[in-house]
């Protein structure tokens, strides 16, 4: 897969995260929404670092595209997965809502 195709996929995933975050009722899912926002911000930061390194002529020894894709996929999980009920969040790190 070329960088161009991967960038198109990343754009699609980011758009999907945005759509679902704005479309669903997250009144009881504050943790889920905050986690998705954190992961998306980290992906954006890595993308900016990657572009900065390229502009400075540095050799990128790691594959930041995989990092960005993984963060966006996890963020997508948080906005796409439904909760079991309004008290418990069905996520890797659940906590009880009062």
Coordinates of N, CA and C in Angstrom, one line a residue:
X1 N 0.8 -1.2 0.0 CA 0.0 0.0 0.0 C 0.9 1.2 0.0
X2 N 0.6 2.2 -0.8 CA 1.4 3.4 -0.9 C 1.0 4.4 0.2
X3 N 1.9 5.3 0.4 CA 1.6 6.4 1.4 C 0.3 7.1 1.1
X4 N 0.1 7.4 -0.2 CA -1.1 8.1 -0.6 C -2.4 7.3 -0.2
X5 N -2.4 6.0 -0.4 CA -3.5 5.2 -0.1 C -3.7 5.1 1.4
X6 N -2.6 5.0 2.2 CA -2.7 5.0 3.6 C -3.2 6.3 4.2
X7 N -2.8 7.4 3.6 CA -3.3 8.7 4.0 C -4.8 8.9 3.7
X8 N -5.3 8.3 2.6 CA -6.7 8.4 2.3 C -7.5 7.5 3.4
X9 N -6.9 6.4 3.8 CA -7.5 5.6 4.8 C -7.6 6.3 6.1
X10 N -6.5 7.0 6.5 CA -6.4 7.7 7.7 C -7.5 8.8 7.7
X11 N -7.6 9.5 6.6 CA -8.6 10.6 6.5 C -10.0 10.0 6.7
X12 N -10.2 8.9 6.1 CA -11.5 8.2 6.2 C -11.8 7.8 7.7
X13 N -10.8 7.2 8.4 CA -11.0 6.8 9.8 C -11.3 8.0 10.7
X14 N -10.5 9.1 10.4 CA -10.7 10.3 11.2 C -12.1 10.9 11.0
X15 N -12.5 10.9 9.8 CA -13.9 11.5 9.5 C -14.9 10.6 10.2
X16 N -14.7 9.3 10.2 CA -15.7 8.4 10.8 C -15.8 8.6 12.3
X17 N -14.6 8.8 12.9 CA -14.5 9.1 14.3 C -15.3 10.4 14.7
X18 N -15.1 11.4 13.9 CA -15.7 12.7 14.1 C -17.2 12.5 13.9
X19 N -17.7 11.8 12.9 CA -19.1 11.7 12.6 C -19.8 11.0 13.8
X20 N -19.2 9.8 14.2 CA -19.8 9.1 15.3 C -19.8 9.8 16.6
X21 N -18.7 10.5 16.9 CA -18.6 11.3 18.1 C -19.7 12.3 18.2
X22 N -20.0 12.9 17.1 CA -21.0 14.0 17.1 C -22.4 13.4 17.0
X23 N -22.6 12.2 16.5 CA -23.9 11.6 16.2 C -24.5 10.9 17.4
X24 N -23.7 10.3 18.2 CA -24.2 9.5 19.4 C -24.4 10.4 20.6
X25 N -25.2 9.9 21.5 CA -25.4 10.5 22.8 C -24.4 10.0 23.8
X26 N -23.4 10.8 24.1 CA -22.3 10.4 25.0 C -22.5 11.0 26.4
X27 N -23.7 11.3 26.8 CA -23.9 11.8 28.2 C -23.4 10.9 29.2
X28 N -23.5 9.6 29.1 CA -23.0 8.6 30.1 C -21.7 8.1 29.7
X29 N -21.1 8.5 28.6 CA -19.9 7.9 28.1 C -18.7 9.0 28.0
X30 N -18.6 9.7 29.1 CA -17.5 10.8 29.1 C -16.1 10.2 28.9
X31 N -15.9 9.1 29.7 CA -14.6 8.4 29.6 C -14.3 8.0 28.2
X32 N -15.2 7.4 27.5 CA -15.1 6.9 26.1 C -14.7 8.1 25.2
X33 N -15.4 9.1 25.3 CA -15.2 10.3 24.4 C -13.9 10.9 24.7
X34 N -13.5 11.1 26.0 CA -12.2 11.6 26.3 C -11.1 10.7 25.8
X35 N -11.2 9.4 25.9 CA -10.2 8.5 25.4 C -10.0 8.6 23.9
X36 N -11.1 8.7 23.2 CA -11.1 8.8 21.7 C -10.4 10.1 21.4
X37 N -10.7 11.2 22.1 CA -10.1 12.5 21.8 C -8.6 12.4 22.1
X38 N -8.2 11.8 23.2 CA -6.7 11.6 23.5 C -6.0 10.9 22.4
X39 N -6.6 9.8 22.0 CA -5.9 8.9 20.9 C -5.8 9.7 19.6
X40 N -6.9 10.4 19.3 CA -6.9 11.2 18.0 C -5.8 12.3 18.1
X41 N -5.7 12.9 19.2 CA -4.7 14.0 19.4 C -3.3 13.4 19.3
X42 N -3.1 12.2 19.8 CA -1.7 11.6 19.7 C -1.4 11.2 18.3
X43 N -2.4 10.8 17.6 CA -2.2 10.4 16.1 C -1.8 11.7 15.4
X44 N -2.5 12.8 15.6 CA -2.3 14.0 14.9 C -0.9 14.5 15.3
X45 N -0.5 14.4 16.5 CA 0.9 14.8 17.0 C 2.0 14.0 16.2
X46 N 1.8 12.7 16.1 CA 2.8 11.9 15.5 C 2.8 12.2 14.0
X47 N 1.7 12.5 13.4 CA 1.7 12.9 12.0 C 2.5 14.2 11.8
X48 N 2.2 15.1 12.7 CA 3.0 16.4 12.6 C 4.5 16.2 12.8
X49 N 4.9 15.4 13.7 CA 6.3 15.1 13.9 C 6.9 14.4 12.7
X50 N 6.2 13.5 12.1 CA 6.6 12.8 10.9 C 6.9 13.9 9.7
X51 N 5.9 14.7 9.5 CA 6.1 15.8 8.5 C 7.2 16.7 8.8
X52 N 7.4 17.1 10.1 CA 8.5 18.0 10.5 C 9.8 17.3 10.2
X53 N 9.9 16.0 10.5 CA 11.2 15.3 10.2 C 11.5 15.3 8.7
X54 N 10.4 15.1 7.9 CA 10.6 15.1 6.4 C 11.0 16.5 5.9
X55 N 10.4 17.5 6.5 CA 10.8 18.9 6.0 C 12.2 19.2 6.4
X56 N 12.7 18.7 7.5 CA 14.0 19.0 8.0 C 15.0 18.1 7.3
X57 N 14.6 17.2 6.5 CA 15.5 16.3 5.7 C 16.0 15.2 6.6
X58 N 15.4 14.9 7.7 CA 15.8 13.8 8.5 C 15.3 12.5 8.0
X59 N 16.1 11.4 8.3 CA 15.7 10.1 7.9 C 14.7 9.5 8.9
X60 N 13.5 9.1 8.5 CA 12.6 8.6 9.4 C 12.8 7.1 9.6
X61 N 13.3 6.6 10.7 CA 13.7 5.2 10.9 C 12.6 4.3 11.3
X62 N 11.5 4.9 11.8 CA 10.4 4.1 12.3 C 9.2 4.3 11.3
X63 N 8.2 3.6 11.5 CA 7.0 3.8 10.6 C 5.9 4.5 11.3
X64 N 5.9 5.8 11.3 CA 4.8 6.5 12.0 C 3.4 6.3 11.5
X65 N 3.3 5.9 10.2 CA 2.0 5.7 9.7 C 1.3 4.5 10.4
X66 N 2.0 3.5 10.8 CA 1.4 2.4 11.5 C 1.0 2.9 12.9
X67 N 1.7 3.8 13.5 CA 1.4 4.3 14.8 C 0.1 5.1 14.7
X68 N 0.0 6.0 13.7 CA -1.2 6.8 13.5 C -2.4 5.9 13.2
X69 N -2.2 4.9 12.4 CA -3.4 4.0 12.1 C -3.8 3.3 13.3
X70 N -2.9 2.8 14.1 CA -3.3 2.1 15.3 C -4.0 3.0 16.3
X71 N -3.6 4.2 16.5 CA -4.2 5.1 17.4 C -5.7 5.5 16.9
X72 N -5.8 5.7 15.6 CA -7.1 6.0 15.1 C -8.0 4.8 15.1
X73 N -7.5 3.6 14.9 CA -8.4 2.4 15.0 C -8.9 2.2 16.5
X74 N -8.0 2.5 17.4 CA -8.4 2.4 18.8 C -9.4 3.5 19.2
X75 N -9.2 4.7 18.7 CA -10.2 5.8 18.9 C -11.5 5.4 18.3
X76 N -11.5 4.8 17.1 CA -12.7 4.4 16.4 C -13.5 3.4 17.3
X77 N -12.7 2.5 17.9 CA -13.3 1.5 18.8 C -14.1 2.2 19.9
X78 N -13.5 3.2 20.5 CA -14.2 3.9 21.6 C -15.5 4.6 21.2
X79 N -15.5 5.2 20.0 CA -16.7 5.9 19.6 C -17.8 4.9 18.9
X80 N -17.3 3.8 18.5 CA -18.2 2.9 17.8 C -18.9 1.8 18.7
X81 N -18.2 1.4 19.8 CA -18.7 0.3 20.6 C -19.7 0.9 21.6
X82 N -20.9 0.2 21.6 CA -22.0 0.6 22.5 C -21.7 0.2 23.9
X83 N -22.3 1.0 24.8 CA -22.2 0.6 26.3 C -23.2 -0.4 26.6
X84 N -23.0 -1.1 27.7 CA -23.9 -2.1 28.2 C -25.1 -1.5 28.8
X85 N -24.8 -0.5 29.6 CA -25.9 0.3 30.3 C -25.3 1.7 30.6
X86 N -26.1 2.5 31.2 CA -25.6 3.9 31.5 C -24.7 4.0 32.7
X87 N -24.6 2.9 33.5 CA -23.8 2.9 34.7 C -22.3 2.4 34.5
X88 N -22.2 1.4 33.6 CA -20.9 0.8 33.4 C -20.5 1.1 31.9
X89 N -19.3 1.4 31.7 CA -18.8 1.6 30.4 C -18.0 0.3 29.9
X90 N -18.5 -0.2 28.8 CA -17.8 -1.4 28.2 C -16.6 -1.0 27.5
X91 N -15.5 -0.9 28.2 CA -14.2 -0.5 27.6 C -13.1 -1.2 28.3
X92 N -11.9 -1.1 27.8 CA -10.8 -1.8 28.4 C -10.5 -1.4 29.9
X93 N -10.9 -0.2 30.2 CA -10.7 0.3 31.6 C -12.0 0.9 32.2
X94 N -12.9 -0.1 32.5 CA -14.3 0.4 33.0 C -14.2 1.0 34.4
X95 N -15.2 1.8 34.7 CA -15.3 2.4 36.0 C -16.8 2.6 36.2
X96 N -17.2 2.6 37.5 CA -18.6 2.8 37.8 C -19.1 4.2 37.8
X97 N -20.1 4.5 37.1 CA -20.7 5.9 37.1 C -21.8 5.9 38.2
X98 N -21.8 7.0 38.9 CA -22.9 7.1 40.0 C -24.0 7.9 39.5

